[in-house]
């Protein structure tokens, strides 16, 4: 049965970095949904004539947006957010890894997994590329929790065999066996997909990277994700560990880990050869602006990535990031680019694109999610201003949909995700 959501509809079916008029908005718009798919998008009056008798959900107090796509977030780190005063490597050692080591406890892992997927949904994220746990059981719990709520999830067991806490280390042989079991159990099951996930080259030996290569060769439709060029201290350490590599990216590239299905988080300090290679391979970057600021890593060189044709989208990077909201990440990206010496003047269209369609494209899902183009999955969120907030005042007095969208990103803390639909079915947010 077809139903219609009525309200202010905004999406970016085109790339605003390349084309003018990428933001498509309908002030009194509608989304016709049937069998989990978008059947039509446009003016409400036209949809009402096209689908006579279709039930209508009134969503006019707010905005209707495509489901948000988070391209980098850590499941075990939900309770680490807000650890101030650290840089990357001491933050890992003193705050993050001690909690991650506790996920050998299956009860805690299950509790955290349920908490994590609910927080994603409550912030409007309907698709996520997730760093799982170092433990096989905890990673299985993550897949199960996502499946229970209908979240589209790409994730993998994190693997490391050096320079972390001993209880987080694996061996190449054990990592291969455990990941094979997870791939066979979860990859391709409904909306679940598997990503080979070494934590970063700093904590992965050549033998472990060879295991990652073997898994990708055996299963070419897997994803690959890791970190790169986040912090200068990290980059120096990687160079010491891999003296044969010309740069950080080369530590992955030697093992066939740089491809169109690869997403690398951060890339705050890339070299020109790395940018050229990323573009050549069609690999992508998860841009995590609040984390880069909070941990003191630096400002993402967005203009250089665009100049080289390197694809990128937003990631929350919980728990280095400051929350699950990609609306907040969009706003922090805007602020960072205003301060960068060669920064870009981002518009609301850019921010919405980076939080939705760009993420879909980075994950190879551009034909499935990311906008309201007919035929795509009906992943939708209805965002409302909090009663009595300054955002509500803006919604009463601003006429331009683009200005309203800019207000939403700027005043994201005064917005509430009222409802979320996953493939046309309303998700439970509590």
XYZ file of C-alpha atoms in Angstrom:
430
model
C 0.000 0.000 0.000
C 1.200 3.502 -0.844
C 1.318 6.198 1.833
C 2.431 9.832 1.630
C 4.582 11.853 4.018
C 3.737 15.538 3.737
C 6.131 18.308 4.730
C 9.166 20.358 3.756
C 11.170 17.888 1.676
C 14.873 18.450 0.988
C 17.494 16.247 -0.636
C 20.586 16.493 -2.834
C 20.263 14.074 -5.754
C 23.194 15.896 -7.423
C 26.686 16.734 -6.195
C 26.841 20.443 -5.187
C 30.637 20.403 -5.468
C 30.170 19.853 -9.206
C 26.732 21.154 -10.171
C 24.655 24.204 -9.391
C 21.129 23.663 -8.139
C 21.987 20.371 -6.440
C 19.580 20.998 -3.557
C 16.037 20.014 -4.425
C 13.367 21.348 -2.073
C 9.568 21.236 -1.914
C 8.099 23.658 0.634
C 4.795 21.795 0.760
C 6.170 18.563 -0.524
C 5.416 14.905 -0.378
C 7.081 11.512 -0.441
C 5.047 8.627 -1.800
C 6.251 5.347 -0.293
C 5.262 1.803 -1.202
C 6.837 -1.585 -0.471
C 9.790 0.034 1.233
C 10.697 2.247 -1.739
C 10.262 5.868 -2.782
C 7.619 5.872 -5.488
C 7.563 9.620 -6.077
C 8.798 12.922 -4.659
C 7.375 16.336 -5.432
C 4.722 18.859 -4.507
C 2.130 17.404 -2.168
C -0.822 18.495 -4.301
C 0.582 16.614 -7.291
C 1.236 13.460 -5.270
C -2.240 13.594 -3.757
C -3.697 13.594 -7.285
C -1.311 10.862 -8.422
C -2.145 8.582 -5.481
C -5.787 9.239 -4.602
C -6.859 7.687 -1.345
C -3.304 7.139 -0.089
C -3.080 7.810 3.656
C -1.149 10.961 4.539
C 1.196 11.505 7.499
C 1.427 15.222 8.292
C 5.099 16.107 8.911
C 4.893 19.822 8.222
C 6.354 20.852 11.595
C 9.938 20.287 10.532
C 11.827 18.793 7.613
C 11.870 15.468 5.800
C 15.419 14.391 4.929
C 17.021 11.233 3.569
C 18.446 8.906 6.196
C 21.924 9.997 7.253
C 24.980 7.915 6.326
C 27.850 7.693 8.847
C 31.042 6.493 7.166
C 33.165 6.119 10.314
C 32.050 5.313 13.864
C 33.362 3.016 16.632
C 30.867 0.721 18.351
C 32.975 0.108 21.506
C 33.585 3.822 22.128
C 30.095 5.115 22.909
C 31.006 5.659 26.566
C 34.394 7.257 25.848
C 33.102 10.549 24.415
C 34.182 13.692 26.240
C 37.662 12.549 27.307
C 39.330 15.957 27.082
C 42.955 16.985 26.903
C 44.456 14.087 24.957
C 46.060 13.638 21.575
C 45.434 10.511 19.551
C 47.907 7.952 20.871
C 47.619 8.813 24.576
C 43.819 9.033 24.209
C 43.844 5.490 22.853
C 46.139 4.170 25.568
C 44.543 5.853 28.581
C 40.855 6.198 27.732
C 39.733 4.089 24.792
C 41.581 0.786 24.827
C 40.838 -0.037 28.497
C 37.108 0.004 27.735
C 37.541 -1.871 24.465
C 39.387 -4.607 26.352
C 36.301 -5.176 28.509
C 34.239 -6.302 25.520
C 35.452 -9.839 25.976
C 32.518 -9.840 28.411
C 29.642 -10.929 26.199
C 26.984 -9.409 28.461
C 28.616 -5.974 28.321
C 29.140 -6.314 24.566
C 25.466 -7.069 23.996
C 24.413 -4.125 26.174
C 26.758 -1.762 24.344
C 25.655 -3.007 20.928
C 21.996 -2.307 21.664
C 22.865 1.096 23.102
C 24.992 1.929 20.066
C 22.447 1.132 17.344
C 19.671 2.974 19.212
C 21.851 6.078 19.468
C 22.575 5.959 15.746
C 18.868 5.774 14.919
C 17.878 8.457 17.430
C 20.286 10.791 15.648
C 18.871 10.005 12.223
C 21.613 7.664 11.002
C 20.122 4.835 8.975
C 23.323 3.468 7.396
C 26.738 3.192 9.057
C 30.228 1.885 8.356
C 31.302 0.753 11.807
C 34.508 -0.308 13.489
C 33.456 -3.373 15.436
C 35.247 -4.907 18.390
C 38.563 -6.721 18.624
C 36.508 -9.670 19.929
C 34.597 -11.957 17.616
C 31.651 -12.386 19.993
C 31.247 -8.661 20.558
C 31.291 -8.028 16.811
C 28.611 -10.689 16.334
C 26.540 -8.866 18.943
C 26.841 -5.681 16.912
C 25.548 -7.367 13.764
C 22.685 -8.885 15.729
C 21.674 -5.587 17.312
C 21.666 -3.817 13.932
C 19.576 -6.581 12.385
C 17.063 -6.379 15.239
C 16.296 -2.697 14.548
C 16.693 -2.773 10.750
C 19.802 -0.583 10.559
C 21.875 -0.908 7.377
C 25.266 -1.867 8.757
C 28.722 -2.452 7.300
C 31.133 -3.590 10.005
C 33.979 -5.919 10.825
C 36.029 -7.373 13.632
C 38.919 -5.008 14.348
C 42.306 -6.707 14.099
C 45.661 -5.725 15.594
C 48.688 -7.730 16.653
C 51.061 -5.153 18.154
C 51.414 -1.865 20.087
C 48.028 -2.091 21.831
C 47.014 -3.774 25.068
C 47.972 -7.480 24.945
C 44.374 -8.607 25.447
C 43.434 -6.829 22.203
C 46.114 -8.546 20.146
C 45.410 -11.431 17.826
C 47.557 -13.561 15.517
C 47.260 -13.678 11.745
C 46.016 -17.264 11.926
C 43.382 -16.557 14.560
C 42.241 -13.361 12.873
C 41.739 -15.179 9.576
C 39.693 -17.942 11.195
C 37.506 -15.630 13.280
C 36.829 -13.210 10.448
C 35.953 -16.056 8.059
C 33.309 -17.218 10.517
C 31.813 -13.729 10.792
C 31.824 -13.277 7.011
C 30.047 -16.577 6.476
C 27.482 -15.779 9.160
C 26.672 -12.136 8.461
C 27.941 -10.820 5.119
C 25.011 -10.396 2.743
C 22.405 -11.288 5.373
C 19.631 -8.768 4.833
C 21.158 -5.291 5.150
C 24.365 -6.486 6.812
C 27.751 -6.372 5.086
C 31.268 -7.150 6.265
C 34.296 -4.829 6.242
C 37.859 -6.050 6.766
C 39.079 -3.720 9.522
C 42.678 -3.510 10.694
C 42.746 -0.791 13.336
C 45.559 1.059 11.599
C 48.917 0.205 10.108
C 50.555 1.230 13.373
C 49.027 -1.793 15.152
C 49.101 -4.287 12.265
C 52.107 -6.359 11.245
C 52.783 -7.255 7.642
C 51.515 -10.755 8.401
C 48.180 -9.389 9.594
C 47.868 -7.116 6.554
C 48.451 -10.192 4.394
C 45.458 -11.806 6.116
C 43.369 -8.756 5.212
C 44.536 -9.116 1.618
C 43.658 -12.825 1.558
C 40.133 -12.203 2.864
C 39.488 -9.537 0.231
C 40.802 -11.792 -2.518
C 38.544 -14.624 -1.373
C 35.512 -12.336 -1.002
C 35.808 -9.477 -3.555
C 32.524 -7.887 -2.451
C 33.776 -7.161 1.086
C 34.576 -3.640 2.188
C 37.872 -2.456 3.649
C 38.241 0.295 6.246
C 41.002 1.637 8.469
C 42.623 4.891 9.609
C 45.153 7.038 7.792
C 47.092 10.281 8.363
C 45.062 11.318 11.384
C 47.802 12.767 13.605
C 51.423 13.724 13.005
C 52.741 11.497 15.832
C 50.871 8.523 14.383
C 52.316 9.216 10.920
C 55.875 9.352 12.274
C 55.408 6.035 14.097
C 54.006 4.320 11.003
C 57.007 5.547 9.003
C 59.333 3.972 11.578
C 57.454 0.661 11.488
C 57.362 0.476 7.680
C 60.677 1.960 6.513
C 60.177 0.452 3.056
C 56.997 2.488 2.413
C 57.161 5.922 0.798
C 54.113 7.048 2.777
C 51.303 5.878 5.073
C 48.985 4.837 2.240
C 51.722 2.619 0.854
C 51.530 0.394 3.934
C 48.024 -0.603 2.812
C 48.576 -0.403 -0.913
C 51.367 -2.981 -0.929
C 48.810 -5.548 0.249
C 46.079 -4.647 -2.234
C 43.960 -2.811 0.346
C 43.418 0.427 -1.590
C 40.439 0.109 -3.928
C 36.999 1.465 -4.747
C 35.644 -0.493 -1.760
C 38.125 1.078 0.681
C 37.203 3.851 3.117
C 39.998 5.450 5.134
C 39.161 7.634 8.111
C 40.583 11.150 8.514
C 43.461 11.830 6.043
C 44.132 15.151 7.735
C 47.801 15.228 6.679
C 48.057 13.602 3.220
C 50.937 13.901 0.804
C 50.386 14.662 -2.859
C 51.336 11.112 -3.969
C 48.791 9.695 -1.520
C 46.025 11.909 -2.868
C 46.883 10.920 -6.419
C 46.810 7.235 -5.533
C 43.515 7.511 -3.637
C 41.938 9.182 -6.653
C 43.378 6.630 -9.059
C 42.031 3.722 -6.973
C 38.669 5.433 -6.351
C 39.209 4.891 -2.620
C 37.339 7.230 -0.271
C 37.838 9.211 2.922
C 35.601 9.473 5.980
C 35.860 13.121 7.054
C 35.377 13.429 10.836
C 35.627 17.149 11.674
C 34.598 17.158 15.331
C 37.040 14.364 16.167
C 39.852 16.090 14.290
C 39.237 19.210 16.387
C 38.590 17.451 19.712
C 41.743 15.317 19.579
C 43.744 18.182 18.069
C 44.652 16.396 14.864
C 44.142 19.299 12.471
C 41.792 20.557 9.761
C 40.795 18.361 6.840
C 42.271 19.695 3.552
C 38.988 19.536 1.670
C 40.078 21.681 -1.264
C 43.079 19.419 -1.956
C 40.884 16.308 -1.915
C 38.483 17.909 -4.374
C 41.307 19.064 -6.603
C 42.573 15.489 -6.866
C 39.085 14.008 -7.268
C 39.210 12.050 -3.993
C 35.755 11.112 -2.735
C 34.796 11.871 0.870
C 31.774 11.946 3.166
C 31.057 12.561 6.846
C 31.813 10.324 9.798
C 30.997 10.949 13.446
C 34.030 9.018 14.768
C 32.411 8.335 18.130
C 34.121 8.327 20.611
C 36.882 10.717 19.406
C 34.000 12.631 17.867
C 31.651 14.637 20.031
C 28.379 12.834 19.342
C 26.398 10.735 16.897
C 24.728 13.624 15.064
C 25.820 14.074 11.452
C 23.988 17.413 11.482
C 26.542 18.491 14.065
C 29.379 17.050 11.961
C 28.172 19.040 8.990
C 28.196 22.234 11.015
C 31.697 21.567 12.406
C 32.902 20.870 8.857
C 31.488 24.251 7.871
C 33.300 25.988 10.753
C 36.593 24.237 10.045
C 36.529 25.235 6.392
C 35.842 28.840 7.381
C 39.049 28.796 9.431
C 41.283 26.825 7.071
C 43.682 29.007 5.051
C 42.489 27.340 1.836
C 39.029 26.424 3.107
C 35.856 26.170 1.066
C 32.738 28.242 1.567
C 30.297 25.411 2.216
C 26.560 25.875 1.753
C 23.659 23.978 3.347
C 23.463 21.911 0.153
C 27.081 20.803 0.601
C 26.430 19.775 4.197
C 23.305 17.770 3.383
C 25.068 16.078 0.492
C 28.035 15.102 2.676
C 25.699 13.630 5.299
C 23.555 11.660 2.840
C 24.253 11.094 -0.854
C 28.033 11.428 -0.584
C 28.083 8.756 2.105
C 25.937 6.502 -0.043
C 28.309 6.932 -2.978
C 31.400 6.324 -0.835
C 29.848 3.013 0.287
C 28.846 1.986 -3.224
C 25.174 2.434 -2.348
C 24.429 5.532 -4.384
C 21.695 3.782 -6.348
C 20.070 2.435 -3.176
C 20.074 5.241 -0.584
C 21.155 8.859 -0.051
C 18.365 10.791 -1.760
C 14.651 10.570 -2.507
C 15.065 9.527 -6.118
C 12.201 7.156 -7.023
C 13.175 3.532 -6.638
C 15.547 4.082 -3.744
C 14.994 2.617 -0.291
C 12.604 4.725 1.781
C 15.096 5.613 4.535
C 13.640 8.869 5.822
C 13.880 11.068 8.883
C 11.519 13.722 10.150
C 13.387 16.396 12.103
C 11.502 18.942 14.241
C 12.650 21.977 16.200
C 12.331 21.748 19.970
C 9.347 23.713 21.276
C 10.290 27.237 22.305
C 13.756 27.037 20.738
C 15.442 29.590 18.520
C 15.284 26.974 15.757
C 11.504 26.957 16.094
C 11.529 30.750 15.685
C 13.525 30.317 12.478
C 11.009 27.780 11.201
C 8.176 30.243 11.783
C 9.841 33.183 10.082
C 12.220 31.960 7.368
C 10.734 31.370 3.939
C 13.694 29.937 2.062
C 14.115 26.135 2.352
C 17.887 26.548 1.979
C 17.974 29.051 4.843
C 15.925 26.668 6.978
C 18.357 23.876 6.184
C 21.253 26.130 7.178
C 19.482 26.908 10.445
C 19.002 23.196 11.074
C 22.733 22.486 10.756
C 23.692 25.572 12.777
C 21.162 24.958 15.566
C 21.304 21.167 15.403
C 21.244 20.922 19.204
C 17.739 22.405 19.200
C 16.416 19.812 16.739
C 14.819 16.477 17.530
C 14.616 13.462 15.269
C 10.890 12.875 15.603
C 10.575 9.748 13.483
C 12.713 7.499 11.316
C 11.529 5.184 8.552
C 13.757 2.292 7.451
C 12.676 0.989 4.060
C 9.287 2.535 4.704
C 8.774 1.044 8.157
C 8.783 3.310 11.186
C 11.660 2.465 13.538
C 11.347 2.390 17.303
C 13.576 5.139 18.689
C 13.190 4.354 22.397
